[in-house]
XYZ file of C-alpha atoms in Angstrom:
557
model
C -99.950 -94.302 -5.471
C -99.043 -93.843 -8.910
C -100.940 -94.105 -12.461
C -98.354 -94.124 -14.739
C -97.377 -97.214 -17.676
C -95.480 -99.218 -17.963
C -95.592 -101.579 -14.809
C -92.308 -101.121 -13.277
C -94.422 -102.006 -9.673
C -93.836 -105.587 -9.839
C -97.338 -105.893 -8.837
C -100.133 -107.998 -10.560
C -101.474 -105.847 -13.338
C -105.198 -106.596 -13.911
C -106.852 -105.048 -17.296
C -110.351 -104.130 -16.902
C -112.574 -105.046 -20.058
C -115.452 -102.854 -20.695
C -117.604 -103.976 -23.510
C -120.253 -103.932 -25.918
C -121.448 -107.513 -26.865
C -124.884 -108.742 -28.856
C -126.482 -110.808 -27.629
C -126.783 -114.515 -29.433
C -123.709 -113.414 -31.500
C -120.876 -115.627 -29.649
C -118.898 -115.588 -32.853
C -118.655 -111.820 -32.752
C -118.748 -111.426 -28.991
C -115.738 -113.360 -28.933
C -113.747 -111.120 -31.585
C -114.416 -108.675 -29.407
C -113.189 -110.457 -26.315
C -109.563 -111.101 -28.573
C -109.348 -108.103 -29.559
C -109.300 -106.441 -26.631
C -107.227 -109.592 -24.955
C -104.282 -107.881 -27.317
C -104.835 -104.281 -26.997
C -105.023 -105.157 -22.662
C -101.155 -107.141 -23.502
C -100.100 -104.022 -25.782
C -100.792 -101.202 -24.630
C -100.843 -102.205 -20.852
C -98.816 -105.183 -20.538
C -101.519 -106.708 -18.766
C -101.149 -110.130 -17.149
C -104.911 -110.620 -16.037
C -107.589 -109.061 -17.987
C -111.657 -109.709 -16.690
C -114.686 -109.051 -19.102
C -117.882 -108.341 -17.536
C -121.132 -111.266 -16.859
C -122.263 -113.609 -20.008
C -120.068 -111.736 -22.071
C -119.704 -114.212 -24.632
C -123.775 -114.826 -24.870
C -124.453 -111.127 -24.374
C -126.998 -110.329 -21.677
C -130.239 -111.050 -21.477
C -129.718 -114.355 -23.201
C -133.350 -115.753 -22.371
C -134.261 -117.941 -23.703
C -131.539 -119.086 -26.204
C -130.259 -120.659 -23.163
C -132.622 -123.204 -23.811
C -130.889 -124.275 -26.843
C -128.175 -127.164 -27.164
C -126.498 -125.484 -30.700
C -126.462 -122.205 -29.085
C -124.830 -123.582 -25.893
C -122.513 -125.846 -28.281
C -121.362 -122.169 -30.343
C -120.326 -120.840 -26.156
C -118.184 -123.065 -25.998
C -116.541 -123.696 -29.120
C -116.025 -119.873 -28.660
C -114.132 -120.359 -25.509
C -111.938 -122.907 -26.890
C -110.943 -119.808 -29.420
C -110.214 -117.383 -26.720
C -108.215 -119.786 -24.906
C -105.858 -120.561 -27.861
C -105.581 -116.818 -28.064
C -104.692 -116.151 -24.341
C -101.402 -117.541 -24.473
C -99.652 -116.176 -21.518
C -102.913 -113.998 -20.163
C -104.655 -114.626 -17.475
C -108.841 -114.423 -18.817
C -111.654 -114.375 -17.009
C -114.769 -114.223 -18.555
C -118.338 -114.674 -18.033
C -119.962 -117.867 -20.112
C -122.974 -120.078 -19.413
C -121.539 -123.275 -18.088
C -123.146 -126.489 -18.752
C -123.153 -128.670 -15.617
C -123.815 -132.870 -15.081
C -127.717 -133.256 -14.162
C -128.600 -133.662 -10.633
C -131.429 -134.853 -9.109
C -132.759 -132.066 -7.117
C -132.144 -129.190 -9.634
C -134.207 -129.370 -13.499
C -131.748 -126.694 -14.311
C -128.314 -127.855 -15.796
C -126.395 -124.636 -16.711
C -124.807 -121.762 -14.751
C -124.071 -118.488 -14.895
C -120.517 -118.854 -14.764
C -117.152 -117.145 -14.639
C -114.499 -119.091 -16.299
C -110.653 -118.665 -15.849
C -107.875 -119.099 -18.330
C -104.593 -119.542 -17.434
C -101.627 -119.930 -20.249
C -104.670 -121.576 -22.708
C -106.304 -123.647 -19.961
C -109.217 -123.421 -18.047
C -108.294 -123.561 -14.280
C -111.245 -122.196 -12.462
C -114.978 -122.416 -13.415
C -117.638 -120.760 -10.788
C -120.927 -120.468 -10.564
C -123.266 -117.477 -10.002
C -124.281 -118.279 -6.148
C -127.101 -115.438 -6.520
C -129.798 -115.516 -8.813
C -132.060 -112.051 -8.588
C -135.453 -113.100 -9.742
C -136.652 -109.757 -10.074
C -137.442 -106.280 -12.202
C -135.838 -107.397 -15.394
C -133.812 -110.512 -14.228
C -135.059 -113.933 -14.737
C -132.270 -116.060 -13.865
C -133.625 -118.793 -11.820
C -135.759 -120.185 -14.968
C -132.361 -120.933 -16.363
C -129.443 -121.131 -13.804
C -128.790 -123.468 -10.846
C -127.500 -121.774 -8.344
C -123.456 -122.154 -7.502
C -122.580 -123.500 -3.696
C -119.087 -122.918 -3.941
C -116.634 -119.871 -3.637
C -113.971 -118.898 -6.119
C -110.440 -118.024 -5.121
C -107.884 -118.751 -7.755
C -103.881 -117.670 -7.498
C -102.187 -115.658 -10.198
C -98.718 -115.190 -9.609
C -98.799 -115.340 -5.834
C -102.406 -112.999 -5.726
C -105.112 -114.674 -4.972
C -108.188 -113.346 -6.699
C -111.821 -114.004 -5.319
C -114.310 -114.277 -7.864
C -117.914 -112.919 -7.756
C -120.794 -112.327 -10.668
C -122.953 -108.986 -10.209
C -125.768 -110.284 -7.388
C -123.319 -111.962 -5.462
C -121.949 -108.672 -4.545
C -125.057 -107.924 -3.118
C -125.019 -110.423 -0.686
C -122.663 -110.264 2.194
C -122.244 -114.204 2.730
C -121.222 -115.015 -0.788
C -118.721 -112.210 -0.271
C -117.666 -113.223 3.259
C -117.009 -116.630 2.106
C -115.259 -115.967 -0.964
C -112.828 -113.918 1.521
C -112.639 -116.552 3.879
C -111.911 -118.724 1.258
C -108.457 -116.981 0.846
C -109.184 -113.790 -1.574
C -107.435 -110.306 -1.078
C -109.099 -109.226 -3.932
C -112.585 -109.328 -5.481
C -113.222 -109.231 -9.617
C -117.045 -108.895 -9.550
C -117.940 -109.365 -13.203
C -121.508 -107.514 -13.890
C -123.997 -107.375 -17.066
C -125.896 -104.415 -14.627
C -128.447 -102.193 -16.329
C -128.696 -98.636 -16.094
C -131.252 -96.740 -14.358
C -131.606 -93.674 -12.673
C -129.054 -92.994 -9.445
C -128.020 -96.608 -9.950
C -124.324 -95.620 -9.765
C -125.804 -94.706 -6.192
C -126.743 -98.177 -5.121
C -123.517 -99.898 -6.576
C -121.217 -97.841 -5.099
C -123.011 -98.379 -1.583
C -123.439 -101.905 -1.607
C -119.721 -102.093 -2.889
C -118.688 -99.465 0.322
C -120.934 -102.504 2.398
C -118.840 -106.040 1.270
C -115.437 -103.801 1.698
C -116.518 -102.396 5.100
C -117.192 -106.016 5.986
C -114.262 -107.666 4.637
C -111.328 -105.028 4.185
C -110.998 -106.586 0.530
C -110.525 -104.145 -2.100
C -112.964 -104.497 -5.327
C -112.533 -104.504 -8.938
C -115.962 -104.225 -10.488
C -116.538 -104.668 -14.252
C -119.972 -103.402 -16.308
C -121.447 -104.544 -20.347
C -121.909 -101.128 -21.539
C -124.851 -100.858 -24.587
C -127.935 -101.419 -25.704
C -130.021 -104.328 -25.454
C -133.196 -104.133 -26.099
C -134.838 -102.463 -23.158
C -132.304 -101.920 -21.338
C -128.841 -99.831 -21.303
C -125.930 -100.917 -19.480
C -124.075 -98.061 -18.557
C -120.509 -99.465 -18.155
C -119.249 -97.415 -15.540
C -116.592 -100.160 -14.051
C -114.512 -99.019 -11.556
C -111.708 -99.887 -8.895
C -112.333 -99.597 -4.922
C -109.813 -99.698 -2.309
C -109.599 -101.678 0.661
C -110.471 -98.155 2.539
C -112.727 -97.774 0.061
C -111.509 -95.035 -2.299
C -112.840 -95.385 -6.173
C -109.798 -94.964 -7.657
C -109.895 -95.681 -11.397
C -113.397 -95.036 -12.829
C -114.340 -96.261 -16.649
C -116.149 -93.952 -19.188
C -120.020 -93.954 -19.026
C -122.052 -96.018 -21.681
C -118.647 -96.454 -23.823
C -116.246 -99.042 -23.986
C -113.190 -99.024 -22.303
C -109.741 -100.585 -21.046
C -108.390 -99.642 -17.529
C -106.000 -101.306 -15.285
C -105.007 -101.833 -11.837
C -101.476 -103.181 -10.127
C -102.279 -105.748 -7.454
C -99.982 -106.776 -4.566
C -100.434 -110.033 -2.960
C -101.526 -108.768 0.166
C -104.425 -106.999 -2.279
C -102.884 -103.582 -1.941
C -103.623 -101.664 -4.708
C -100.553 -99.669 -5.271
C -101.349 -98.156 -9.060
C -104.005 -97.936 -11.235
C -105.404 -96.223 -14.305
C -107.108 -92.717 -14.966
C -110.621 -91.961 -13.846
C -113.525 -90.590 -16.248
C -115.933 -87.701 -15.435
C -119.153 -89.420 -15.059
C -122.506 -87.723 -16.644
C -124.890 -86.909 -13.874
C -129.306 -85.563 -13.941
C -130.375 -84.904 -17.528
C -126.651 -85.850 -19.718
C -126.687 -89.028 -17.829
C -130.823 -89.758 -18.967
C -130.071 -88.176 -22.250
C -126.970 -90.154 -22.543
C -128.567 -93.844 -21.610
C -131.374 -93.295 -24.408
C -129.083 -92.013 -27.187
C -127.013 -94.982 -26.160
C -130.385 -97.285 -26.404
C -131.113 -96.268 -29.912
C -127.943 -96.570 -31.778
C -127.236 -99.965 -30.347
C -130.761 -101.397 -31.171
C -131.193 -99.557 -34.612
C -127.593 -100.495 -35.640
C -127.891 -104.512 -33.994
C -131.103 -104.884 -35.984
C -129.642 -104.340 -39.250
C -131.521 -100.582 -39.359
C -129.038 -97.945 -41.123
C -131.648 -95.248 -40.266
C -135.000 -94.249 -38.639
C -138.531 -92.131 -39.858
C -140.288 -90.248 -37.626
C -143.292 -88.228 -37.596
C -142.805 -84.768 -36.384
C -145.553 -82.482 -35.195
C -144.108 -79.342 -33.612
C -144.773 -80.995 -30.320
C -142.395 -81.431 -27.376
C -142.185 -85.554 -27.252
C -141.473 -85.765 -31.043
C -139.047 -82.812 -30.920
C -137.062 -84.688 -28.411
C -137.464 -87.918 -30.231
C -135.662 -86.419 -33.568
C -133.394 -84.666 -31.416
C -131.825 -87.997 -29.849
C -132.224 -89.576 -32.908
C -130.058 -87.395 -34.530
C -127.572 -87.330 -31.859
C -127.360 -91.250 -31.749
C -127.069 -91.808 -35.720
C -126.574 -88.900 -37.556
C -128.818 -86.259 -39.352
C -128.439 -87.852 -43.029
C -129.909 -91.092 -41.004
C -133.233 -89.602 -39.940
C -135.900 -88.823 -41.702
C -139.001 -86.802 -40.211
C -142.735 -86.448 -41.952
C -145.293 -83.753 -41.095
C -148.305 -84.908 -41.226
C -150.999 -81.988 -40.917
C -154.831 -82.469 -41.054
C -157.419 -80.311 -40.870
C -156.522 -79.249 -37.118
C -153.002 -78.735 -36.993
C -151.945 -75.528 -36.145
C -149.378 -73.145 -38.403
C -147.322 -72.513 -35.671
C -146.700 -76.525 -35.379
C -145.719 -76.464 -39.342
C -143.464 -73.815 -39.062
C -141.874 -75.395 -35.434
C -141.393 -78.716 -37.192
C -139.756 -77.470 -40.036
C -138.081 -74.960 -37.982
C -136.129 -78.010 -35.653
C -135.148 -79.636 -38.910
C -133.693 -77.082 -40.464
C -131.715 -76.481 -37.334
C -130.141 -80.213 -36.997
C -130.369 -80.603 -40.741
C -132.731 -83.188 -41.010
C -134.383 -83.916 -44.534
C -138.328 -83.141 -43.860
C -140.848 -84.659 -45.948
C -144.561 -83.381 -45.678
C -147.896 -85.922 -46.012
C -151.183 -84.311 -45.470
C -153.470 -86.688 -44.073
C -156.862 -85.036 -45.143
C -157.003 -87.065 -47.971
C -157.011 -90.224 -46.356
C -159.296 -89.192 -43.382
C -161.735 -87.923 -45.620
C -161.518 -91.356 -47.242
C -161.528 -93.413 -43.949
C -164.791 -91.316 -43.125
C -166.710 -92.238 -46.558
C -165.654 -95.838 -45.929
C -167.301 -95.276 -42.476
C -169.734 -93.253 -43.384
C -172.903 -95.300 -43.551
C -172.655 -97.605 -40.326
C -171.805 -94.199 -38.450
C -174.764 -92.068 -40.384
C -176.250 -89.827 -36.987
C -173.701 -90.330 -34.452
C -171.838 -87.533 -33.110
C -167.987 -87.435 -33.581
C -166.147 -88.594 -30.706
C -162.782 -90.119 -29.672
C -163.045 -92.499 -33.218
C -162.497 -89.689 -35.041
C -159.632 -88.901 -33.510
C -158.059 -91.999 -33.501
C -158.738 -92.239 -37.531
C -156.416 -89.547 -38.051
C -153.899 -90.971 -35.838
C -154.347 -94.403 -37.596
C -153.595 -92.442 -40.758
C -150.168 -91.153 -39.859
C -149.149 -94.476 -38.452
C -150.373 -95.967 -42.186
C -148.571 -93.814 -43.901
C -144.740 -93.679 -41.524
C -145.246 -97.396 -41.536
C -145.272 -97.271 -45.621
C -142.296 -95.191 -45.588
C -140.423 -97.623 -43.155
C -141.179 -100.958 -45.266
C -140.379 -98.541 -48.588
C -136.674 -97.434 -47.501
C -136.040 -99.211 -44.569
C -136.076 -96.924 -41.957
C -136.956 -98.188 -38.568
C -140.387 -95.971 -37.216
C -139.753 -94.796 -34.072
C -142.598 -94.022 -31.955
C -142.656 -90.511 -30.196
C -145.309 -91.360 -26.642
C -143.425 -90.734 -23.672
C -144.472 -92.942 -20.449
C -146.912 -90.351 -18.589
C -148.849 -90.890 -22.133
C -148.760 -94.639 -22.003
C -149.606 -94.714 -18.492
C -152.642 -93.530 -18.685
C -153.704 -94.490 -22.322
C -153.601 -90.930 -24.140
C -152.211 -93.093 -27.088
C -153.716 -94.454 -30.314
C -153.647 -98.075 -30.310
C -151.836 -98.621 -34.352
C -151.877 -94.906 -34.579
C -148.732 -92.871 -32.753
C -148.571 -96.382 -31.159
C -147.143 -97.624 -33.892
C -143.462 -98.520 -34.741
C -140.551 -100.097 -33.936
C -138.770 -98.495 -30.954
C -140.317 -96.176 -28.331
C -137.332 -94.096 -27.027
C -139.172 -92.241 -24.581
C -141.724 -94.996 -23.171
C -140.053 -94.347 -19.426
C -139.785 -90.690 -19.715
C -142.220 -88.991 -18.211
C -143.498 -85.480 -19.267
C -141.871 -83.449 -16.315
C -138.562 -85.089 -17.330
C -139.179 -84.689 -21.672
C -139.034 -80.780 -20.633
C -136.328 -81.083 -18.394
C -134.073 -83.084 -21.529
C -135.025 -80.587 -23.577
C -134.082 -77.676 -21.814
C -130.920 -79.512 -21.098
C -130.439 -80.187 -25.101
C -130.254 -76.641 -25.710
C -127.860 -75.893 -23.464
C -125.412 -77.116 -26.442
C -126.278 -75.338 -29.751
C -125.921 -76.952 -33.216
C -124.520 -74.940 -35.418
C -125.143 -71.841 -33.321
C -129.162 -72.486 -33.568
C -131.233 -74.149 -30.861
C -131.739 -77.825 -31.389
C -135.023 -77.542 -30.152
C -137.195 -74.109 -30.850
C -137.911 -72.550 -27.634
C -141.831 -72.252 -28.229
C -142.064 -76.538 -28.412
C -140.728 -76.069 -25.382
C -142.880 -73.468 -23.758
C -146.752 -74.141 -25.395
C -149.161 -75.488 -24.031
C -149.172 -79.557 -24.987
C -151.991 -80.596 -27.744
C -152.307 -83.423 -29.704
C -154.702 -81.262 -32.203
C -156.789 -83.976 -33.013
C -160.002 -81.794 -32.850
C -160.565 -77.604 -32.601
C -159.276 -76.019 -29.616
C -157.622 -79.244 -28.180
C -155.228 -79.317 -24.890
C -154.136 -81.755 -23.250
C -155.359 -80.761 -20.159
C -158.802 -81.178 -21.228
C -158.319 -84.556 -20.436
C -155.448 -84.854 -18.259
C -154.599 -83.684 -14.725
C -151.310 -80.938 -14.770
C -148.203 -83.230 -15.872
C -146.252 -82.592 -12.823
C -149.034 -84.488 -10.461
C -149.848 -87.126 -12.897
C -145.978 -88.430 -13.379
C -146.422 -88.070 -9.684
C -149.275 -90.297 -9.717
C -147.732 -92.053 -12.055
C -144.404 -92.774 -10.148
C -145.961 -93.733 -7.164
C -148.189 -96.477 -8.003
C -146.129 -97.634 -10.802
C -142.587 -97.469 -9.381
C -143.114 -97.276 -5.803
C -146.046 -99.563 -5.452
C -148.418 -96.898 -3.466
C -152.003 -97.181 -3.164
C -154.384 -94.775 -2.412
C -154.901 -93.913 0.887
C -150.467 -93.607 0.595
C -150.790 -90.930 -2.492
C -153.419 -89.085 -0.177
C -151.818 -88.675 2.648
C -148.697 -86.916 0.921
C -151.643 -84.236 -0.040
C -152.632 -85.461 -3.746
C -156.449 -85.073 -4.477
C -158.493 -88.062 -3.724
C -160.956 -87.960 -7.059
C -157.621 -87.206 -9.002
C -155.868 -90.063 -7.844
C -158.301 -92.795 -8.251
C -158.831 -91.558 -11.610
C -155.202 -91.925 -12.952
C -154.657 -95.355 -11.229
C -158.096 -96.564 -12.608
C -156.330 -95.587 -16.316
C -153.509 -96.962 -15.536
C -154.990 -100.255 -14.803
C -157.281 -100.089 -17.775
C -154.874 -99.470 -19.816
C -152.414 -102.446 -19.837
C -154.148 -103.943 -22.794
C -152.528 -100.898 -24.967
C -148.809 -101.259 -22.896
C -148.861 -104.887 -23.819
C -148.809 -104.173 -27.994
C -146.669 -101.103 -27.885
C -143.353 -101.091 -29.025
C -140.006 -101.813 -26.834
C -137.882 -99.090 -25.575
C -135.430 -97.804 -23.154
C -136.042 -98.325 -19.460
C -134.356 -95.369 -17.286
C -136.606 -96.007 -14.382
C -136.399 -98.385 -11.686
C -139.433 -99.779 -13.073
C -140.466 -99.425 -16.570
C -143.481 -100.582 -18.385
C -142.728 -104.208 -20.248
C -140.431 -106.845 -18.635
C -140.272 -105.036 -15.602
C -143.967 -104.624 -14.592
C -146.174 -107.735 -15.227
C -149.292 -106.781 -15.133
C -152.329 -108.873 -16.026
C -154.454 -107.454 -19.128
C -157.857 -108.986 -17.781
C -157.921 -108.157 -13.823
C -160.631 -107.118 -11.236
C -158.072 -105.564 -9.162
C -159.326 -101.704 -7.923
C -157.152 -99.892 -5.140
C -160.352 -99.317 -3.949
């Protein structure tokens, strides 16, 4: 097998279309989709070329799906892409408005159209809808009935959308149907070992149907999620043989026969694996949703803590140092060594560093205060004042020179509620809200494996004290916490892996300990409901994966 250009096989050369779309923005999405139509007949002399799932309406769509202009803007889009095919072969993913039927509310599907020398020849429907984690398909889709197998020069191509390949009879069919090949096209998102599970079920459909498979990822940011690209090109023995770059675009290529032997294909890319791949996915998540939202930079506060130190790290990694701004914000109770750690980190990535002592307007919070709380002791409000401060005062600097405030809590934090509701809560992304503590360290350790400018991008002692949100003398987070490593335990296990109890007991956790966290957890959802988006990297995140009811009686127990 060979993988050199041009295509002197005689074989069907399919381009592979990795891209980054927005969602809503058909206009743009389907510039894109032209644009790499002629680099695919350029510089590969591509006949087919196949773009991943929705790409024209980016993906998640939601809820604009619900709107006739926006469905009317699809496909005046299409028309455009069609007149710009000429002789290429397109497939793309497009809702598809269908005739009403009786039985089904729903009048639009996920669909995979095919272009053929300017006309549509093929249209097929998404047979199945996941209805689950993230994915929400079935309150807008109606399910397709009907396999896709469509000839192209003498190949005949089955077509499949992302679920569908994880369901052997939609794949059987679509091979009994006539295909030799299968173009899945996916809009997938990234989480942890997910690679994992796609190449698997992918090794499953082949092993049942001896059919090789081209499968084709969105790569960016979204919102919540990440989609990690990552397409790639399986053979009927089930070899990956052509793999796309991780969370970047890309073009690759692959020379069909008719019989669906695969007999060249383009150049595979190292994928990132543990913490690059993490680190990767959330620098990825906040350049695409600072840029998308019309952000050219982001504020921070910085307090010579681990979770913010990792926060301005990535930040400055995703956009650039002169496009991040940090604040120190010392009261009364912040330590030296946090000023000088801060200041310290920022010097090292050169990052401007503003300072804003808070004092003043505690000490003014407290006189406004002062008579309704005349001979109660200090407690937790206290606290929370100060951290109501800083978020007053980032949130000023945001609206001044808008900068987008991102929030610094990572998701063993917001688990458990050892957050300030409009304090640190505060902002307009939350990079870290599904990275637990255990794994914060483990990014940052991994960070300064790769110096910047010969200095540490993180000072080792962030790394190595003890955790404390010095928001009274003395303070640690394990006054109030269990150790980090069995709480994201906790954590993981009745959040992710749907545990209870008597489960987390038996693998030798600590009773007491346990029903503690999960009561916070479950107290707690009122706060998780009014934070701030950001990137999942779990297999369940807090937000649109986990719905949780705010008012709820449920105990484990």
């Amino acid at each position: 097998m060979t993988t050199g250009l041009p295509n002197d096989t005689g074989a069907l050369r399919i381009a592979l279309a990795q891209i980054t779309t927005r969602v809503g923005d058909c206009v743009a999405n389907a510039n894109r989709v032209i644009d790499m139509m002629a680099r695919a007949r350029q510089e590969l002399d591509a006949r087919v070329i196949v773009f991943p799932e929705l790409t024209l309406t980016g993906y998640p769509p939601e809820d604009l799906l619900l709107r006739e202009d926006f469905l009317v803007q699809c496909e005046t889009q299409l028309e455009r892409i069609a007149q710009a095919a000429g002789d290429m072969a397109v497939i793309i993913g497009t809702p598809l408005r269908l005739p009403a039927h009786p039985s089904n509310a729903h009048r639009i599907a996920n669909a995979a159209v095919v272009i053929d020398h300017g006309q549509i020849i093929a249209r097929y429907a998404k047979r199945a809808l996941p209805n689950y984690g993230v994915f929400d398909e079935k309150r807008y889709f109606r399910k397709g009935r009907e396999a896709c197998v469509v000839q192209i020069d003498g190949v005949p191509l089955g077509i499949t959308i992302c679920e569908d390949i994880w369901e052997e009879k939609a794949v059987r069919e679509t091979v009994e149907a006539g295909a030799r090949i299968i173009l899945t096209l996916n809009a997938s998102p990234y989480h942890r070992h997910k690679t994992v599970d796609r190449e698997r079920v992918v090794a499953e459909r082949i092993a049942e149907t001896g059919c090789p498979v081209v499968y084709v990822n969105l790569v960016g940011g979204q919102d919540e999620l990440v989609f990690d690209g990552r397409s790639f090109v399986a053979t009927a023995d089930n070899a990956i043989v052509s793999k796309l770059p991780a969370f970047a675009e890309g073009l690759g290529w692959v020379d069909v026969e008719p019989s669906g032997a695969i007999v060249a294909h383009g150049a595979s890319h190292p994928w990132p694996e543990g913490e690059q791949e993490v680190y990767t996915a959330l620098t990825t998540g906040i350049r695409d949703y600072v840029r998308q939202n019309g952000f050219h930079g982001v504020v921070l506060g910085l307090s010579g803590g681990i979770d913010s130190a990792l926060v301005l790290t990535l930040a400055v990694d995703a956009l650039g140092a002169d496009n991040v701004l940090a604040v120190r914000m010392p009261s009364r109770y912040t330590s030296q060594m946090s000023l000088d750690d801060a200041i310290e980190q920022c010097l090292n990535l050169g990052v401007r560093c503003e300072t804003l002592p808070i004092e003043p307007v505690f000490e003014a919070l407290q006189a406004s205060l002062s008579s309704l709380f005349a001979g109660l002791a200090e407690d937790a409000t206290e606290e929370n004042l100060q951290a109501r401060a800083r978020g007053v005062l980032l949130m000023a600097l945001s609206n001044k020179f808008g900068r987008m405030l991102l929030t610094t809590g990572n998701k063993s934090e917001l688990a458990v509620g050892y957050a300030t509701l409009y304090g640190d809560m505060a902002g307009g992304f939350a990079p870290i809200k599904d990275v637990p503590k255990m794994l914060v360290y483990a990014l940052a350790r991994w960070r300064n494996q790769s110096l910047v400018a010969g200095r540490l991008p993180i000072p080792l002692r962030v790394i190595e004290r003890e955790p404390s949100a010095e928001l009274r003398a003395d303070q640690r987070d394990s006054d109030s916490l269990p150790p980090y490593d069995l709480l994201d335990r906790i954590i993981r296990a009745f959040v992710e892996e749907d545990q209870s109890v008597d489960d987390m007991v038996a693998e030798g956790m600590d009773r007491a300990i346990v029903r503690r966290v999960v009561r916070l957890i479950l107290l707690n959802e009122y706060k998780r409901r009014q934070a701030p988006p950001g990137i999942r990297i779990s297999r369940r995140a807090f937000g649109r994966d986990r719905r949780y009811p705010i008012t709820s009686g449920f105990r484990p127990e």
